[in-house]
Structures are given as C-alpha cells and as structure tokens.
Short mmCIF file of C-alpha atoms and ligand atoms in Angstrom, two decimals:
data_model
loop_
_atom_site.label_atom_id
_atom_site.label_comp_id
_atom_site.label_asym_id
_atom_site.label_seq_id
_atom_site.Cartn_x
_atom_site.Cartn_y
_atom_site.Cartn_z
CA UNK A 19 -31.50 -47.57 -40.00
CA UNK A 20 -32.90 -44.38 -38.50
CA UNK A 21 -36.70 -44.53 -39.23
CA UNK A 22 -38.44 -41.34 -39.88
CA UNK A 23 -41.33 -40.62 -37.22
CA UNK A 24 -44.26 -38.66 -37.38
CA UNK A 25 -46.46 -36.83 -34.62
CA UNK A 26 -49.56 -37.35 -33.51
CA UNK A 27 -50.85 -35.10 -31.42
CA UNK A 28 -54.65 -34.21 -30.15
CA UNK A 29 -56.02 -31.32 -27.77
CA UNK A 30 -58.18 -31.17 -25.25
CA UNK A 31 -59.61 -27.55 -24.38
CA UNK A 32 -61.65 -26.13 -21.83
CA UNK A 33 -63.44 -22.82 -22.76
CA UNK A 34 -65.32 -20.61 -19.91
CA UNK A 35 -68.80 -19.62 -21.22
CA UNK A 36 -69.95 -15.88 -20.65
CA UNK A 37 -72.76 -16.49 -19.16
CA UNK A 38 -73.77 -13.69 -16.51
CA UNK A 39 -74.53 -16.04 -13.54
CA UNK A 40 -71.91 -19.61 -13.11
CA UNK A 41 -73.42 -23.17 -13.96
CA UNK A 42 -75.71 -24.45 -11.29
CA UNK A 43 -76.37 -21.68 -8.81
CA UNK A 44 -77.30 -17.81 -9.33
CA UNK A 45 -73.59 -16.13 -8.51
CA UNK A 46 -72.09 -13.85 -10.80
CA UNK A 47 -69.78 -15.81 -13.50
CA UNK A 48 -67.69 -12.53 -13.89
CA UNK A 49 -64.58 -13.66 -11.13
CA UNK A 50 -61.65 -11.80 -12.82
CA UNK A 51 -60.09 -8.90 -10.60
CA UNK A 52 -62.68 -9.42 -7.69
CA UNK A 53 -62.21 -10.03 -3.92
CA UNK A 54 -61.64 -13.78 -3.66
CA UNK A 55 -64.19 -15.80 -2.30
CA UNK A 56 -66.89 -13.02 -2.55
CA UNK A 57 -68.78 -14.77 -5.20
CA UNK A 58 -69.95 -18.08 -3.67
CA UNK A 59 -73.49 -19.59 -2.01
CA UNK A 60 -73.79 -22.42 -0.31
CA UNK A 61 -74.41 -24.40 -3.54
CA UNK A 62 -71.27 -23.93 -5.52
CA UNK A 63 -69.61 -24.24 -1.69
CA UNK A 64 -71.48 -28.06 -2.04
CA UNK A 65 -73.12 -27.90 1.67
CA UNK A 66 -75.11 -30.77 2.34
CA UNK A 67 -78.59 -30.30 0.93
CA UNK A 68 -77.89 -28.26 -1.64
CA UNK A 69 -79.45 -28.48 -4.91
CA UNK A 70 -77.72 -27.64 -8.64
CA UNK A 71 -80.00 -26.02 -10.85
CA UNK A 72 -78.97 -25.84 -14.57
CA UNK A 73 -77.91 -22.81 -15.86
CA UNK A 74 -80.24 -22.50 -19.53
CA UNK A 75 -78.18 -19.75 -21.22
CA UNK A 76 -74.89 -21.93 -20.86
CA UNK A 77 -76.39 -25.12 -22.24
CA UNK A 78 -77.93 -22.72 -24.99
CA UNK A 79 -74.16 -21.07 -25.25
CA UNK A 80 -72.79 -24.91 -25.42
CA UNK A 81 -75.35 -25.71 -28.39
CA UNK A 82 -74.66 -23.01 -30.37
CA UNK A 83 -70.71 -23.37 -30.26
CA UNK A 84 -71.43 -27.19 -31.00
CA UNK A 85 -73.24 -26.56 -34.11
CA UNK A 86 -70.19 -23.85 -35.23
CA UNK A 87 -68.03 -27.09 -34.46
CA UNK A 88 -70.39 -29.18 -36.74
CA UNK A 89 -71.47 -31.33 -33.83
CA UNK A 90 -74.54 -33.54 -34.08
CA UNK A 91 -76.48 -32.09 -30.96
CA UNK A 92 -77.51 -35.30 -28.65
CA UNK A 93 -81.07 -35.26 -28.54
CA UNK A 94 -80.70 -36.73 -24.60
CA UNK A 95 -77.64 -36.55 -22.76
CA UNK A 96 -76.98 -36.31 -19.36
CA UNK A 97 -74.57 -34.84 -16.30
CA UNK A 98 -72.18 -37.42 -14.29
CA UNK A 99 -70.02 -36.81 -11.31
CA UNK A 100 -66.32 -36.85 -11.77
CA UNK A 101 -65.21 -37.42 -8.03
CA UNK A 102 -61.56 -36.52 -7.16
CA UNK A 103 -60.22 -34.95 -3.84
CA UNK A 104 -58.02 -31.59 -4.58
CA UNK A 105 -58.51 -28.32 -2.55
CA UNK A 106 -59.71 -26.64 -5.24
CA UNK A 107 -63.09 -28.41 -5.85
CA UNK A 108 -65.36 -27.99 -2.70
CA UNK A 109 -67.68 -30.38 -3.77
CA UNK A 110 -65.17 -33.16 -3.69
CA UNK A 111 -67.00 -34.31 -7.50
CA UNK A 112 -66.85 -32.15 -10.60
CA UNK A 113 -70.48 -32.26 -12.30
CA UNK A 114 -69.44 -32.84 -15.89
CA UNK A 115 -70.56 -35.37 -18.94
CA UNK A 116 -68.91 -38.71 -19.57
CA UNK A 117 -70.69 -41.69 -21.46
CA UNK A 118 -73.62 -39.67 -22.66
CA UNK A 119 -72.09 -36.02 -23.83
CA UNK A 120 -73.73 -32.70 -25.30
CA UNK A 121 -72.62 -33.29 -28.99
CA UNK A 122 -70.19 -35.76 -30.84
CA UNK A 123 -68.36 -35.74 -34.09
CA UNK A 124 -67.13 -32.30 -35.52
CA UNK A 125 -64.65 -30.83 -37.57
CA UNK A 126 -62.73 -27.54 -37.96
CA UNK A 127 -60.88 -26.62 -40.73
CA UNK A 128 -58.40 -24.33 -40.64
CA UNK A 129 -55.44 -22.67 -42.80
CA UNK A 130 -51.72 -23.60 -41.84
CA UNK A 131 -48.56 -22.95 -43.68
CA UNK A 132 -49.00 -25.72 -45.63
CA UNK A 133 -52.76 -25.39 -46.65
CA UNK A 134 -56.23 -25.18 -45.29
CA UNK A 135 -56.23 -28.57 -42.99
CA UNK A 136 -58.83 -30.34 -41.06
CA UNK A 137 -58.92 -31.34 -37.33
CA UNK A 138 -61.65 -33.83 -36.24
CA UNK A 139 -63.69 -32.91 -32.85
CA UNK A 140 -64.40 -35.94 -31.05
CA UNK A 141 -66.59 -34.74 -28.34
CA UNK A 142 -68.28 -31.40 -27.03
CA UNK A 143 -69.63 -31.84 -23.14
CA UNK A 144 -70.29 -29.22 -20.10
CA UNK A 145 -69.11 -29.13 -16.91
CA UNK A 146 -68.16 -27.10 -14.21
CA UNK A 147 -64.64 -25.34 -13.70
CA UNK A 148 -62.76 -25.46 -9.99
CA UNK A 149 -61.35 -23.01 -7.59
CA UNK A 150 -58.26 -21.81 -8.32
CA UNK A 151 -55.38 -21.97 -5.99
CA UNK A 152 -52.64 -19.90 -5.43
CA UNK A 153 -49.22 -20.97 -3.87
CA UNK A 154 -47.51 -18.84 -1.46
CA UNK A 155 -44.49 -19.62 0.01
CA UNK A 156 -45.25 -22.66 2.67
CA UNK A 157 -48.98 -21.91 2.20
CA UNK A 158 -51.36 -22.34 -0.60
CA UNK A 159 -54.73 -20.27 -0.55
CA UNK A 160 -57.93 -20.98 -1.90
CA UNK A 161 -59.91 -18.55 -4.10
CA UNK A 162 -63.79 -20.20 -5.35
CA UNK A 163 -64.79 -16.98 -6.88
CA UNK A 164 -64.49 -19.54 -10.38
CA UNK A 165 -65.70 -22.65 -8.79
CA UNK A 166 -69.21 -23.56 -10.56
CA UNK A 167 -68.44 -21.52 -14.47
CA UNK A 168 -69.76 -23.02 -16.47
CA UNK A 169 -67.36 -24.76 -18.86
CA UNK A 170 -67.21 -26.67 -22.17
CA UNK A 171 -65.13 -29.07 -22.88
CA UNK A 172 -63.75 -29.77 -26.53
CA UNK A 173 -61.50 -33.21 -27.22
CA UNK A 174 -60.09 -33.31 -30.51
CA UNK A 175 -59.58 -36.49 -32.23
CA UNK A 176 -55.52 -36.76 -32.69
CA UNK A 177 -55.48 -35.25 -36.66
CA UNK A 178 -52.85 -32.58 -35.55
CA UNK A 179 -48.92 -33.41 -36.86
CA UNK A 180 -47.18 -30.61 -35.73
CA UNK A 181 -46.72 -28.24 -33.01
CA UNK A 182 -47.61 -25.23 -35.81
CA UNK A 183 -50.64 -27.03 -36.50
CA UNK A 184 -51.73 -27.51 -33.19
CA UNK A 185 -51.48 -23.81 -32.40
CA UNK A 186 -53.61 -22.78 -36.10
CA UNK A 187 -56.17 -25.02 -35.06
CA UNK A 188 -56.27 -23.60 -31.22
CA UNK A 189 -56.40 -20.05 -32.27
CA UNK A 190 -58.94 -20.96 -35.36
CA UNK A 191 -61.49 -22.51 -32.58
CA UNK A 192 -61.24 -19.57 -30.72
CA UNK A 193 -62.21 -17.51 -33.28
CA UNK A 194 -65.36 -19.58 -33.99
CA UNK A 195 -66.27 -19.46 -30.15
CA UNK A 196 -65.98 -15.94 -29.93
CA UNK A 197 -68.01 -15.67 -33.56
CA UNK A 198 -70.83 -17.39 -31.77
CA UNK A 199 -70.60 -15.54 -28.48
CA UNK A 200 -70.51 -18.88 -26.36
CA UNK A 201 -66.83 -17.87 -24.75
CA UNK A 202 -64.34 -14.64 -24.96
CA UNK A 203 -61.53 -16.86 -25.05
CA UNK A 204 -59.48 -13.90 -22.90
CA UNK A 205 -56.15 -15.98 -22.82
CA UNK A 206 -54.86 -13.95 -20.40
CA UNK A 207 -57.83 -14.25 -18.17
CA UNK A 208 -57.52 -17.89 -18.25
CA UNK A 209 -60.98 -18.23 -20.12
CA UNK A 210 -59.79 -20.77 -22.60
CA UNK A 211 -56.67 -23.46 -21.57
CA UNK A 212 -55.36 -26.21 -23.06
CA UNK A 213 -54.21 -29.97 -22.27
CA UNK A 214 -52.11 -31.55 -25.11
CA UNK A 215 -51.67 -35.14 -26.01
CA UNK A 216 -48.77 -36.17 -27.95
CA UNK A 217 -46.79 -39.38 -29.02
CA UNK A 218 -44.87 -40.67 -32.08
CA UNK A 219 -45.12 -43.49 -34.21
CA UNK A 220 -42.99 -44.03 -37.76
CA UNK A 221 -44.35 -42.61 -40.70
CA UNK A 222 -46.77 -44.95 -42.49
CA UNK A 223 -47.87 -47.38 -39.34
CA UNK A 224 -51.40 -46.96 -38.42
CA UNK A 225 -51.47 -47.90 -34.68
CA UNK A 226 -51.11 -45.42 -31.84
CA UNK A 227 -48.59 -45.86 -29.15
CA UNK A 228 -48.52 -44.44 -26.07
CA UNK A 229 -49.28 -40.53 -25.27
CA UNK A 230 -47.55 -38.05 -23.18
CA UNK A 231 -50.84 -35.53 -22.20
CA UNK A 232 -49.13 -32.56 -20.63
CA UNK A 233 -51.82 -30.30 -18.83
CA UNK A 234 -52.53 -26.82 -18.54
CA UNK A 235 -51.37 -25.09 -21.11
CA UNK A 236 -52.49 -21.60 -20.58
CA UNK A 237 -51.48 -19.63 -23.75
CA UNK A 238 -50.46 -20.29 -27.62
CA UNK A 239 -46.86 -19.81 -27.22
CA UNK A 240 -47.06 -22.45 -24.07
CA UNK A 241 -49.13 -24.71 -26.35
CA UNK A 242 -46.18 -24.71 -29.27
CA UNK A 243 -43.31 -24.58 -26.71
CA UNK A 244 -44.53 -27.42 -24.96
CA UNK A 245 -45.14 -29.67 -28.15
CA UNK A 246 -41.79 -29.00 -29.49
CA UNK A 247 -40.05 -29.80 -25.85
CA UNK A 248 -42.08 -33.07 -25.90
CA UNK A 249 -41.62 -33.97 -29.48
CA UNK A 250 -37.45 -33.77 -29.14
CA UNK A 251 -38.16 -35.54 -25.67
CA UNK A 252 -39.68 -38.71 -27.19
CA UNK A 253 -38.28 -38.33 -30.95
CA UNK A 254 -34.51 -38.81 -28.53
CA UNK A 255 -36.22 -42.10 -26.72
CA UNK A 256 -36.99 -43.40 -29.68
CA UNK A 257 -34.20 -43.06 -30.92
CA UNK A 258 -32.73 -44.97 -28.35
CA UNK A 259 -35.20 -47.42 -28.86
CA UNK A 260 -35.99 -46.27 -25.36
CA UNK A 261 -40.08 -45.06 -26.88
CA UNK A 262 -42.54 -44.84 -23.77
CA UNK A 263 -44.17 -47.69 -23.08
CA UNK A 264 -46.94 -46.46 -20.67
CA UNK A 265 -48.89 -43.56 -20.56
CA UNK A 266 -47.67 -40.44 -18.86
CA UNK A 267 -49.11 -36.91 -17.06
CA UNK A 268 -46.63 -34.10 -17.15
CA UNK A 269 -46.94 -30.32 -16.50
CA UNK A 270 -45.26 -27.54 -18.33
CA UNK A 271 -43.01 -25.02 -16.53
CA UNK A 272 -43.60 -22.25 -17.85
CA UNK A 273 -40.45 -20.51 -16.61
CA UNK A 274 -38.22 -23.17 -17.14
CA UNK A 275 -39.34 -23.78 -20.41
CA UNK A 276 -39.76 -27.94 -19.86
CA UNK A 277 -42.13 -30.66 -18.83
CA UNK A 278 -41.98 -32.47 -15.50
CA UNK A 279 -43.24 -35.85 -14.99
CA UNK A 280 -46.79 -35.52 -12.48
CA UNK A 281 -48.38 -38.96 -12.62
CA UNK A 282 -49.17 -41.89 -14.61
CA UNK A 283 -52.25 -41.37 -16.59
CA UNK A 284 -54.80 -42.05 -14.79
CA UNK A 285 -58.03 -43.80 -16.35
CA UNK A 286 -61.60 -43.35 -16.58
CA UNK A 287 -61.88 -45.56 -13.46
CA UNK A 288 -59.67 -43.51 -11.09
CA UNK A 289 -62.84 -41.16 -11.24
CA UNK A 290 -65.83 -43.45 -10.35
CA UNK A 291 -68.04 -41.37 -12.95
CA UNK A 292 -71.80 -42.21 -11.89
CA UNK A 293 -74.69 -40.27 -13.61
CA UNK A 294 -75.52 -36.88 -11.32
CA UNK A 295 -78.44 -37.64 -8.96
CA UNK A 296 -79.62 -34.37 -8.64
CA UNK A 297 -80.05 -33.07 -12.54
CA UNK A 298 -82.43 -34.69 -14.82
CA UNK A 299 -81.12 -35.82 -18.64
CA UNK A 300 -80.99 -32.89 -20.71
CA UNK A 301 -83.28 -33.71 -23.38
CA UNK A 302 -84.00 -31.31 -26.35
CA UNK A 303 -86.54 -31.29 -29.04
CA UNK A 304 -84.53 -31.31 -33.29
CA UNK A 305 -86.97 -27.87 -33.58
CA UNK A 306 -85.32 -26.38 -30.51
CA UNK A 307 -81.51 -27.45 -31.18
CA UNK A 308 -82.01 -26.26 -35.01
CA UNK A 309 -83.23 -22.46 -33.51
CA UNK A 310 -79.96 -21.76 -31.80
CA UNK A 311 -77.48 -22.77 -34.93
CA UNK A 312 -78.50 -22.21 -38.38
CA UNK A 313 -77.34 -19.88 -41.47
CA UNK A 314 -77.72 -16.55 -39.25
CA UNK A 315 -73.72 -17.92 -37.85
CA UNK A 316 -71.28 -16.47 -39.85
CA UNK A 317 -68.08 -18.28 -38.78
CA UNK A 318 -64.51 -16.94 -39.24
CA UNK A 319 -63.59 -18.19 -42.68
CA UNK A 320 -66.73 -16.89 -43.99
CA UNK A 321 -65.73 -13.44 -42.74
CA UNK A 322 -62.50 -14.13 -43.53
CA UNK A 323 -63.45 -14.38 -47.49
CA UNK A 324 -66.03 -12.13 -47.21
CA UNK A 325 -63.52 -9.39 -46.03
CA UNK A 326 -60.53 -10.32 -48.96
CA UNK A 327 -63.48 -10.22 -51.43
CA UNK A 328 -63.35 -6.17 -50.31
CA UNK A 329 -59.47 -6.27 -51.11
CA UNK A 330 -58.47 -6.03 -47.62
CA UNK A 331 -54.89 -7.69 -46.88
CA UNK A 332 -55.33 -10.73 -44.71
CA UNK A 333 -53.70 -9.06 -41.80
CA UNK A 334 -56.36 -6.63 -41.98
CA UNK A 335 -59.46 -9.29 -42.07
CA UNK A 336 -57.45 -11.22 -39.22
CA UNK A 337 -57.36 -8.18 -37.45
CA UNK A 338 -61.10 -7.86 -37.75
CA UNK A 339 -62.66 -11.33 -36.71
CA UNK A 340 -59.92 -10.98 -33.96
CA UNK A 341 -62.14 -8.54 -32.23
CA UNK A 342 -65.26 -8.53 -32.93
CA UNK A 343 -66.74 -4.84 -31.28
CA UNK A 344 -64.27 -3.29 -34.43
CA UNK A 345 -66.03 -5.86 -37.03
CA UNK A 346 -69.43 -4.71 -35.59
CA UNK A 347 -68.20 -0.91 -36.15
CA UNK A 348 -66.26 -1.72 -39.36
CA UNK A 349 -69.44 -3.50 -40.96
CA UNK A 350 -71.46 -0.67 -40.11
CA UNK A 351 -69.04 2.38 -41.59
CA UNK A 352 -68.90 -0.18 -44.67
CA UNK A 353 -72.61 -0.49 -45.19
CA UNK A 354 -72.77 3.51 -45.55
CA UNK A 355 -69.98 4.48 -47.60
CA UNK A 356 -69.77 1.23 -49.83
CA UNK A 357 -66.43 1.92 -50.22
CA UNK A 358 -63.75 -0.67 -48.48
CA UNK A 359 -60.94 1.44 -48.96
CA UNK A 360 -62.63 4.29 -47.57
CA UNK A 361 -64.10 2.50 -45.01
CA UNK A 362 -60.61 0.78 -44.10
CA UNK A 363 -58.40 4.21 -43.85
CA UNK A 364 -61.31 5.78 -41.80
CA UNK A 365 -61.30 2.58 -38.88
CA UNK A 366 -58.39 0.84 -39.49
CA UNK A 367 -55.94 3.51 -40.14
CA UNK A 368 -57.23 6.53 -38.17
CA UNK A 369 -59.64 5.44 -36.17
CA UNK A 370 -57.59 2.12 -34.54
CA UNK A 371 -54.23 4.70 -35.02
CA UNK A 372 -56.16 7.73 -32.64
CA UNK A 373 -57.07 4.75 -29.98
CA UNK A 374 -53.19 3.51 -29.60
CA UNK A 375 -51.94 6.93 -29.37
CA UNK A 376 -54.61 7.47 -26.45
CA UNK A 377 -54.11 4.44 -25.18
CA UNK A 378 -57.63 3.49 -25.93
CA UNK A 379 -59.15 0.15 -26.41
CA UNK A 380 -61.80 -0.10 -28.96
CA UNK A 381 -64.52 -0.36 -26.40
CA UNK A 382 -63.55 3.50 -25.51
CA UNK A 383 -64.27 4.30 -29.17
CA UNK A 384 -67.13 6.59 -30.72
CA UNK A 385 -70.23 4.94 -30.91
CA UNK A 386 -71.49 3.60 -34.49
CA UNK A 387 -73.98 6.70 -34.36
CA UNK A 388 -71.09 9.17 -33.86
CA UNK A 389 -69.14 7.71 -36.71
CA UNK A 390 -72.12 7.81 -39.31
CA UNK A 391 -72.54 11.28 -38.07
CA UNK A 392 -68.83 12.48 -39.33
CA UNK A 393 -69.45 10.88 -42.30
CA UNK A 394 -72.19 12.41 -43.48
CA UNK A 395 -70.41 15.86 -42.41
CA UNK A 396 -67.52 14.92 -45.04
CA UNK A 397 -70.40 13.71 -47.43
CA UNK A 398 -72.59 16.75 -47.31
CA UNK A 399 -69.05 19.17 -48.10
CA UNK A 400 -69.18 20.37 -44.20
CA UNK A 401 -66.04 19.62 -42.96
CA UNK A 402 -62.54 19.00 -45.19
CA UNK A 403 -60.89 15.71 -45.10
CA UNK A 404 -58.31 16.73 -43.07
CA UNK A 405 -60.70 18.67 -40.49
CA UNK A 406 -62.21 15.16 -39.77
CA UNK A 407 -59.45 13.78 -39.22
CA UNK A 408 -58.91 16.38 -36.29
CA UNK A 409 -62.73 15.89 -35.53
CA UNK A 410 -62.33 12.14 -35.25
CA UNK A 411 -59.34 12.73 -32.71
CA UNK A 412 -61.08 14.77 -30.64
CA UNK A 413 -64.48 12.28 -30.58
CA UNK A 414 -61.69 9.37 -29.68
CA UNK A 415 -60.11 11.68 -26.83
CA UNK A 416 -63.70 13.60 -25.41
CA UNK A 417 -66.49 11.08 -26.41
CA UNK A 418 -68.46 13.96 -27.55
CA UNK A 419 -70.29 14.03 -31.26
CA UNK A 420 -68.67 15.13 -34.42
CA UNK A 421 -71.38 17.90 -34.73
CA UNK A 422 -70.83 19.53 -31.20
CA UNK A 423 -66.84 19.52 -31.90
CA UNK A 424 -67.19 20.97 -35.69
CA UNK A 425 -69.62 23.80 -33.85
CA UNK A 426 -67.15 23.48 -30.87
CA UNK A 427 -64.01 24.33 -32.60
CA UNK A 428 -65.32 25.82 -35.77
CA UNK A 429 -64.49 23.87 -38.59
CA UNK A 430 -67.20 24.17 -40.80
CA UNK A 431 -65.78 24.62 -44.41
CA UNK A 432 -65.92 27.92 -45.96
CA UNK A 433 -68.12 27.51 -48.87
CA UNK A 434 -67.75 31.00 -49.79
CA UNK A 435 -64.74 31.40 -52.25
CA UNK A 436 -64.62 35.56 -52.06
CA UNK A 437 -63.30 34.68 -48.37
CA UNK A 438 -60.74 32.04 -49.85
CA UNK A 439 -59.88 34.33 -52.20
CA UNK A 440 -58.94 37.28 -49.53
CA UNK A 441 -57.13 34.88 -47.97
CA UNK A 442 -55.29 33.58 -51.22
CA UNK A 443 -54.15 37.00 -51.18
CA UNK A 444 -52.79 37.58 -47.90
CA UNK A 445 -51.14 34.47 -48.10
CA UNK A 446 -49.15 35.88 -51.03
CA UNK A 447 -48.05 38.46 -49.67
CA UNK A 448 -47.22 37.40 -46.50
CA UNK A 449 -45.04 34.48 -47.85
CA UNK A 450 -42.91 36.63 -50.79
CA UNK A 451 -39.79 34.37 -50.63
CA UNK A 452 -41.80 31.20 -51.28
CA UNK A 453 -43.37 32.67 -54.38
CA UNK A 454 -39.93 34.31 -55.48
CA UNK A 455 -38.71 30.03 -55.33
CA UNK A 456 -41.91 28.84 -57.40
CA UNK A 457 -40.91 31.27 -60.02
CA UNK A 458 -37.67 30.18 -59.89
CA UNK A 459 -39.10 27.11 -60.65
CA UNK A 460 -39.67 25.27 -57.58
CA UNK A 461 -43.42 23.63 -57.30
CA UNK A 462 -42.83 22.44 -53.66
CA UNK A 463 -42.34 26.17 -52.59
CA UNK A 464 -46.36 26.57 -52.81
CA UNK A 465 -46.80 24.01 -50.08
CA UNK A 466 -45.99 26.94 -47.64
CA UNK A 467 -48.39 29.21 -48.90
CA UNK A 468 -51.46 26.76 -49.07
CA UNK A 469 -50.14 25.51 -45.43
CA UNK A 470 -50.36 29.63 -44.23
CA UNK A 471 -54.52 29.72 -45.64
CA UNK A 472 -54.81 26.17 -44.18
CA UNK A 473 -53.85 27.50 -40.79
CA UNK A 474 -55.40 31.23 -41.05
CA UNK A 475 -58.92 29.30 -42.04
CA UNK A 476 -57.99 26.88 -39.26
CA UNK A 477 -58.72 24.08 -41.70
CA UNK A 478 -62.24 25.05 -42.88
CA UNK A 479 -60.85 25.66 -46.93
CA UNK A 480 -60.59 22.94 -49.13
CA UNK A 481 -57.51 22.69 -49.73
CA UNK A 482 -58.48 21.97 -53.63
CA UNK A 483 -59.74 25.13 -53.92
CA UNK A 484 -56.57 27.03 -52.29
CA UNK A 485 -54.36 25.37 -54.42
CA UNK A 486 -56.69 26.48 -57.49
CA UNK A 487 -57.11 30.11 -56.68
CA UNK A 488 -53.77 30.68 -56.02
CA UNK A 489 -52.55 29.52 -59.61
CA UNK A 490 -55.37 31.35 -61.06
CA UNK A 491 -54.02 34.36 -58.78
CA UNK A 492 -50.44 33.67 -59.56
CA UNK A 493 -51.09 32.90 -63.38
CA UNK A 494 -53.34 36.00 -63.38
ZN1 ZN B 6 -72.70 -19.93 -6.15
MN1 MN B 7 -62.54 -31.69 -18.22
#
C-alpha cells in the first residue's frame, strides 16, 4: 500500500541590511556595480592586528526586523567565530552568532491560496557577508567589495508544507524587511538569498526524517523550482523504499533546473564556533529595544487591509506594498483628495502609465509637492481634467512644476464663456457635415464639433461648458 507523504520545509534566509557602511569597518556598503576590490580596507580584509567595531545602525536595523517578525530580542547576545576556509572569506572565519543569537521565537502570517497561514521564526542573528567569486574558464576571480556587508540570517521552523507556501512566506518576509527599512531586499542584486531544507514523512507521523538542504537560491522562482524538484526526487525514493538515511547538502543549477549533491551536511562542530574575542557582548536595556519597535511600524498585512478598506483591488494594494516610494506618493495624494477613486486614477493609472511609457522608475516620478500643486490647479478649475493629464505627462518627462508647465503651454482654462461661445460658433461653421449628421439623428457626430473647439483652445476650454453652449446654440 502506498503511504501518503507530506513535505516538511524550512528556510534559512540571508538578507543584506541597507546600512551606509559595512558591519565592522567604515567601507561603503553600496557594492553593487562597483569596480571590484575598491570598497575594501585592512579590517574587512582581515589583516593581522586590525580590530572590528560593530555598526550601530546595523544592530538597530536587525532589532527592528526582529520586532516586526514578532521575535523576542535578547537582552544579551554575542558574536561568535564560525571557522571555515573559502577564497571569498579573507579572514578565514565569519563573524556570526551561534549559541546566543540576537532574537528568538517569532512568527510570520502569510496569505496562501488556501487561506492565511503562519510560519514560526526560530531565530534572527547578525553576521557578515563573504566576498563574491566569479568563475571564468579555468580561473576564479575574487571581488571583496561585498565582504563585510551586514546580514541578517533568519531561520524558520519547519512549518511550511509546499513549495508554493515557501514562496508566499518568503515574499511576505521580504515585504516586512522592506517595510521596516532594514533591507532593500532587491533579489536582482542578490540582497536576499535562501537555503531551503526539505524532508518527507508519512502523513500523520510526528517525527522528522533526514533532510536535504538546498543551498544558494537567489530568486523566488529558483526557490519554487528547486523545492519542486527535490519533492519529486524524494517522493520517488520513498516510493522505492529508499528514503534518505542521512542529511545531505545539494546545490541548485539554475540553467539545468536540477539539484546536484555537494556534500554530506556539515554540522556545527565542523565550524569550531567560539565566542568572538574582539567584540564585547551586545547588551540592551529593555527601553532601548522598545524604542525601536512599537506601533509606529505598519506591517504589510496592516497596509493591505487599509488599502482594501479604501476599495482598492488586491493587485493595487500589493503594488503599493511592494513599492514603498509609490506608497508614499499615493498616501500623500490620498490625504489631500480623501477620494481613493480619484487618487488611484491619478497615481496608479495616469502617473504609472506615463512613467512606464517613458521608461522611468518611480524614483524619477514628480515630487509630492508638485503633484499636490497639480491637484490644486484642478480643484481651483485653473485647468481642465484633460489638460491636467497633459501637464502630468510633461511633469514626468521634464521634471518641471505644474504651474510652470501650465504657464508655458497656455493651458489655463478659459473662464470667459463669451470666448467659448465665439469658438462654438466658429466650430459650427467649420463642421457643416457633422451638424448635418446630427440633424439626421446621429448624436455622436457632435464629438467632432466639440473636438474642434478643444483643439482650437489647446484643451483650455472646459468640455462640459462647450457641450452646454453647443446644445444651446443648436437647439436655439
Ligand atoms: Zn572595510
Ligand atoms: Mn549564515
């Protein structure tokens, strides 16, 4: 008889913290795209006689993240040396945390296709990143710019039951780290990376079987595919009564979409951990921990609920949560309009549309001040809604303020009905065919007449007024 199997999955997540400098020295922490080995110093290169000094901002960011993951930040924790040799590790050891990590026992709620689930967080600790190796033919090149970047390592409980759940959890975790400004978590820049552990067991059993650890998954797609691949491989072994007897470590080959055996799983003893002698324990007063957390931080789930209550769609809420800069803009406009429909139209439809059309990112969007000025101009009826669109498009392309653009382009709405009346009279004379069609019952024909007026006035006539005057003239 075939036993029904269930997957037991846990993750170890490494997230780079977005500090200005590295974890133990003053080197810049902005390594992406920089000339190799230009952001290094004797401390992060592990030269003899140098001393590491912990980065206060990194510790604070790790505490903020811990609190957002509902972990208990420990009043006292300390750094440990994790010894291993690899060419990307100039010191020959990583400064990490082992038996006394920064934070313990948290939880994350995440949405999956079958409802809201929870995943326990075992621990969050601080450590430094290694450098980066590039393999070119028979040569390997070392770039140490990233060596010493502050990392948070977040370890989950084995609470996940499918590849899909693992991805949903990881995406929610990413949103939380971004929300508390502890990490930019840009996957493309390798700022967030996963190791996944997976084992199977017959459904109903409580014990855990030896797991496979999949190393270095750099995208949500790789995480999902690698877990799917291992799930299939392990299922086949179980069905042949060849369930793994020991723990193994495998690597994911992105191009070939398969895992390969790296080694038997290493144990803590292999690293010969010992307390880091150069750094004193991290000791915090409860009040200083509390001051870093608290109600000021709005978590992604709370933000989602706030937007859904404004009648935004799930997709719109998600878009805003995933882009803090856009969220900031949206909230400022919403505060002024107090009209979510209008705010969505301006920010999510028009502004995002123009940015996309001009190949620009949200960081190149007009400032909040400029957007609020534009709203003012519409509210005071200085420009028509149509002209406002044109102004916004120009604001995106030129970076100028709305008032400058309105002046330059002469877009100020014509308030003088006499002037509109004159234009309407001209329009009737210039479009005899359209008027004839209208007389024969074709309502839509008048669009051409109104369009003629709008064109002549360069969009500065209010179309509603134009329509009213036109009807009044025609019906006499
Ligand atoms: Zn350095
Ligand atoms: Mn680690």
